[in-house]
Short mmCIF file of C-alpha atoms in Angstrom, two decimals:
data_model
loop_
_atom_site.label_atom_id
_atom_site.label_comp_id
_atom_site.label_asym_id
_atom_site.label_seq_id
_atom_site.Cartn_x
_atom_site.Cartn_y
_atom_site.Cartn_z
CA MET E 1 9.55 13.69 -0.59
CA GLN E 2 6.99 12.25 -3.05
CA ILE E 3 5.98 8.96 -1.16
CA TYR E 4 3.30 6.84 -2.82
CA VAL E 5 1.44 3.63 -0.69
CA CYS E 6 -0.07 0.91 -2.95
CA VAL E 7 -3.31 -0.63 -0.53
CA LYS E 8 -6.09 -2.88 -1.02
CA HIS E 9 -9.50 -3.77 -0.33
CA VAL E 10 -9.62 -7.27 1.02
CA PRO E 11 -12.31 -8.95 3.26
CA ASP E 12 -12.42 -8.77 6.80
CA THR E 13 -10.17 -11.33 8.11
CA ALA E 14 -13.31 -12.06 10.82
CA ALA E 15 -16.12 -11.48 7.83
CA THR E 16 -18.14 -14.91 6.81
CA ILE E 17 -17.53 -15.68 3.26
CA ASN E 18 -19.65 -17.80 0.80
CA VAL E 19 -17.40 -19.49 -1.42
CA VAL E 20 -19.44 -19.53 -5.26
CA GLY E 21 -18.30 -21.49 -7.62
CA ASP E 22 -14.73 -22.71 -8.20
CA THR E 23 -12.91 -19.21 -7.97
CA GLY E 24 -15.66 -16.94 -6.68
CA TYR E 25 -17.12 -15.72 -3.55
CA ASN E 26 -20.19 -13.48 -2.78
CA ASP E 27 -19.03 -10.26 -1.01
CA THR E 28 -22.33 -8.38 -0.71
CA ALA E 29 -22.41 -9.04 2.92
CA CYS E 30 -18.83 -8.98 3.68
CA LYS E 31 -17.02 -6.42 5.56
CA PHE E 32 -13.58 -4.61 3.76
CA ILE E 33 -11.14 -2.88 5.19
CA ILE E 34 -7.53 -1.71 4.38
CA ASN E 35 -5.43 -4.59 3.75
CA PRO E 36 -3.90 -4.97 7.44
CA TYR E 37 -0.54 -5.20 6.50
CA ASP E 38 -0.71 -1.80 3.78
CA GLU E 39 -1.56 0.28 7.34
CA TYR E 40 2.00 -0.55 7.66
CA ALA E 41 2.75 1.18 4.72
CA VAL E 42 0.66 3.84 4.99
CA GLU E 43 1.91 4.97 8.68
CA GLU E 44 5.67 4.26 7.56
CA ALA E 45 4.97 7.03 4.57
CA VAL E 46 3.16 9.47 6.77
CA GLN E 47 5.81 9.54 9.07
CA ARG E 48 8.39 10.37 6.87
CA VAL E 49 6.85 13.26 5.33
CA GLU E 50 5.98 14.17 8.78
CA LYS E 51 9.15 13.59 10.42
CA ALA E 52 10.60 15.76 7.18
CA GLY E 53 8.51 18.79 7.46
CA SER E 54 7.40 18.37 3.75
CA GLY E 55 6.29 16.37 0.75
CA GLU E 56 3.15 14.42 -0.06
CA VAL E 57 1.55 10.74 0.66
CA VAL E 58 -0.77 9.43 -2.40
CA VAL E 59 -2.43 6.42 -1.85
CA VAL E 60 -2.75 4.14 -5.27
CA THR E 61 -5.33 1.12 -5.45
CA VAL E 62 -6.55 -0.98 -8.05
CA GLY E 63 -10.28 -2.01 -7.14
CA SER E 64 -14.13 -1.21 -7.16
CA GLU E 65 -15.63 2.12 -6.45
CA ALA E 66 -16.73 -0.05 -3.04
CA ALA E 67 -12.25 0.58 -2.48
CA VAL E 68 -12.48 4.25 -2.16
CA SER E 69 -13.77 3.58 1.81
CA THR E 70 -10.24 1.62 2.24
CA MET E 71 -8.54 4.80 0.45
CA ARG E 72 -10.26 7.30 2.92
CA SER E 73 -9.29 5.02 6.39
CA ALA E 74 -5.49 5.50 4.58
CA MET E 75 -6.18 9.51 4.46
CA ALA E 76 -7.40 9.49 7.70
CA MET E 77 -4.45 8.09 8.92
CA GLY E 78 -2.61 10.74 7.45
CA ALA E 79 -2.75 10.33 3.44
CA HIS E 80 -3.06 13.20 1.35
CA ARG E 81 -5.09 12.02 -1.68
CA GLY E 82 -5.46 9.10 -4.02
CA ILE E 83 -5.74 7.17 -7.21
CA LEU E 84 -8.05 4.63 -7.84
CA VAL E 85 -7.42 2.42 -11.04
CA LYS E 86 -11.06 1.31 -10.83
CA VAL E 87 -11.71 -2.34 -12.32
CA GLN E 88 -15.51 -3.85 -12.34
CA GLY E 89 -15.95 -7.54 -11.35
CA GLN E 90 -12.13 -9.28 -12.96
CA PHE E 91 -9.88 -10.68 -10.78
CA LEU E 92 -6.52 -9.46 -11.89
CA ASP E 93 -3.65 -11.67 -10.75
CA SER E 94 0.21 -9.78 -9.76
CA THR E 95 1.56 -9.20 -13.59
CA LEU E 96 -1.63 -7.18 -14.56
CA THR E 97 -2.09 -5.22 -10.70
CA SER E 98 1.87 -4.94 -10.89
CA LEU E 99 1.26 -3.02 -14.40
CA ALA E 100 -2.03 -0.50 -13.33
CA LEU E 101 -0.21 0.29 -10.13
CA LYS E 102 2.78 1.37 -12.38
CA ALA E 103 0.65 3.85 -14.92
CA ALA E 104 -0.91 5.20 -12.34
CA ILE E 105 2.27 6.06 -10.21
CA GLU E 106 3.92 6.61 -13.70
CA GLN E 107 1.08 9.18 -14.91
CA ASP E 108 0.70 11.08 -11.69
CA GLY E 109 4.70 12.07 -10.79
CA THR E 110 7.99 10.77 -9.74
CA PRO E 111 8.61 8.49 -7.03
CA ASP E 112 11.10 9.05 -4.46
CA ILE E 113 9.47 5.42 -2.50
CA ILE E 114 7.07 3.40 -2.78
CA PHE E 115 5.42 1.59 0.10
CA THR E 116 3.59 -1.66 -0.28
CA GLY E 117 2.09 -4.24 2.49
CA ARG E 118 4.46 -7.80 2.92
CA ASP E 119 1.57 -9.02 1.35
CA ALA E 120 -2.44 -9.16 0.79
CA VAL E 121 -4.30 -11.56 3.61
CA ASP E 122 -6.86 -12.44 0.86
CA THR E 123 -4.87 -13.77 -1.63
CA GLU E 124 -0.96 -14.09 -0.12
CA GLY E 125 0.69 -14.02 -2.86
CA PHE E 126 3.69 -12.39 -1.92
CA GLN E 127 4.30 -11.13 -5.42
CA THR E 128 3.20 -7.47 -6.18
CA GLN E 129 5.68 -5.30 -4.94
CA TYR E 130 8.54 -7.25 -6.48
CA ARG E 131 6.44 -7.34 -10.05
CA LEU E 132 5.72 -3.97 -9.61
CA ALA E 133 9.49 -3.10 -8.73
CA ALA E 134 11.02 -5.24 -11.65
CA ALA E 135 8.24 -3.02 -13.89
CA MET E 136 9.55 -0.19 -13.04
CA ASN E 137 13.22 -1.52 -12.67
CA LEU E 138 13.75 -0.08 -9.34
CA PRO E 139 15.35 -2.26 -6.24
CA VAL E 140 12.87 -3.56 -3.97
CA VAL E 141 12.89 -5.37 -0.60
CA SER E 142 9.97 -6.46 1.57
CA GLU E 143 9.15 -8.28 5.29
CA ALA E 144 11.10 -4.84 6.15
CA VAL E 145 10.94 -3.73 10.42
CA LYS E 146 13.44 -1.13 9.77
CA LEU E 147 14.18 1.44 7.75
CA GLU E 148 16.60 4.40 7.83
CA ILE E 149 16.74 7.27 4.22
CA ASN E 150 19.78 9.08 4.60
CA ASP E 151 21.68 10.48 1.05
CA GLY E 152 19.77 9.03 -1.35
CA GLN E 153 19.72 5.28 0.13
CA ALA E 154 17.49 3.58 2.18
CA ILE E 155 18.66 0.70 4.68
CA VAL E 156 16.53 -1.81 5.39
CA GLU E 157 16.38 -4.38 7.92
CA ARG E 158 13.91 -7.24 7.04
CA GLU E 159 12.53 -10.26 8.91
CA VAL E 160 13.82 -13.69 6.66
CA GLY E 161 12.28 -16.28 8.61
CA GLY E 162 13.30 -18.01 12.37
CA GLY E 163 14.35 -14.99 14.13
CA THR E 164 16.78 -14.17 11.38
CA ARG E 165 17.49 -10.55 10.09
CA GLU E 166 19.28 -9.65 7.59
CA VAL E 167 20.38 -5.56 6.29
CA LEU E 168 20.43 -4.59 2.61
CA GLU E 169 21.00 -0.96 1.14
CA MET E 170 19.44 0.45 -1.94
CA LYS E 171 19.64 3.22 -4.13
CA LEU E 172 16.24 5.31 -3.77
CA PRO E 173 13.81 5.44 -5.37
CA CYS E 174 12.83 2.16 -4.41
CA VAL E 175 9.69 -0.53 -3.46
CA VAL E 176 10.00 -0.94 0.16
CA GLY E 177 7.07 -3.87 1.38
CA ALA E 178 6.23 -3.57 5.50
CA THR E 179 5.57 -5.96 7.81
CA LYS E 180 4.19 -5.89 11.52
CA GLY E 181 7.21 -4.38 13.92
CA LEU E 182 8.02 -1.71 11.64
CA ASN E 183 5.94 1.09 13.34
CA GLU E 184 2.44 1.20 14.85
CA PRO E 185 -0.41 2.01 12.75
CA ARG E 186 -2.41 4.78 14.50
CA TYR E 187 -5.76 5.09 14.88
CA PRO E 188 -7.41 7.95 13.24
CA LYS E 189 -9.34 10.33 15.57
CA PHE E 190 -13.14 12.16 14.14
CA PRO E 191 -11.55 15.17 13.03
CA ASP E 192 -9.05 13.39 10.88
CA ILE E 193 -11.81 10.51 9.18
CA MET E 194 -14.05 13.62 8.29
CA LYS E 195 -11.07 15.62 6.71
CA ALA E 196 -10.27 12.49 4.82
CA LYS E 197 -13.87 12.91 3.02
CA LYS E 198 -12.86 16.13 1.39
CA LYS E 199 -9.35 14.68 -0.06
CA GLU E 200 -9.00 13.98 -3.71
CA ILE E 201 -9.38 10.72 -5.61
CA LYS E 202 -8.08 11.05 -8.99
CA GLU E 203 -10.33 8.01 -10.59
CA LEU E 204 -8.57 6.11 -13.60
CA ASP E 205 -10.25 3.59 -15.77
CA LEU E 206 -7.85 0.29 -15.96
CA ASP E 207 -7.63 0.50 -20.05
#
């Protein structure tokens, strides 16, 4: 099973962020981490491959060179390798980000499933997974709290608000936005962190 996980390099929600101008901020002294919702996506992907006994989990990130640290965190959780689409300084909206993710994934292989987090804690746009699915002509469900995969079908239980849930069925490949409740992300041990430093990260220019 070929699984791609889209992860984002975001400021720690506990960090002090200095706003600069109308839309920017000074991140030189700000701690960055893997987007918390993306941890559920990585964990789900790794568990799927572990259960199957074969397959590969590929982390895909659009960001600066500094985002490598976030990708290493995902690899310490069990992802096998990564693809970084490099951007320098510019802010990318969800449309351009999704097109970059699409291009990187399609250049690399053929996904059986693509995981994302339900949203990013820095912008909270809730758009990228939907735009990615639309660009790749794939079905998509977000807010996933339970997932079963059988015979080329994904059965997803999702939160819809007010404690209500709905169950949807999709054909593979598809895009699934993970959220809290889907699993319990693991804490990497020291040997896993050291192994992650040696795993491959392919870098691509945004163009």
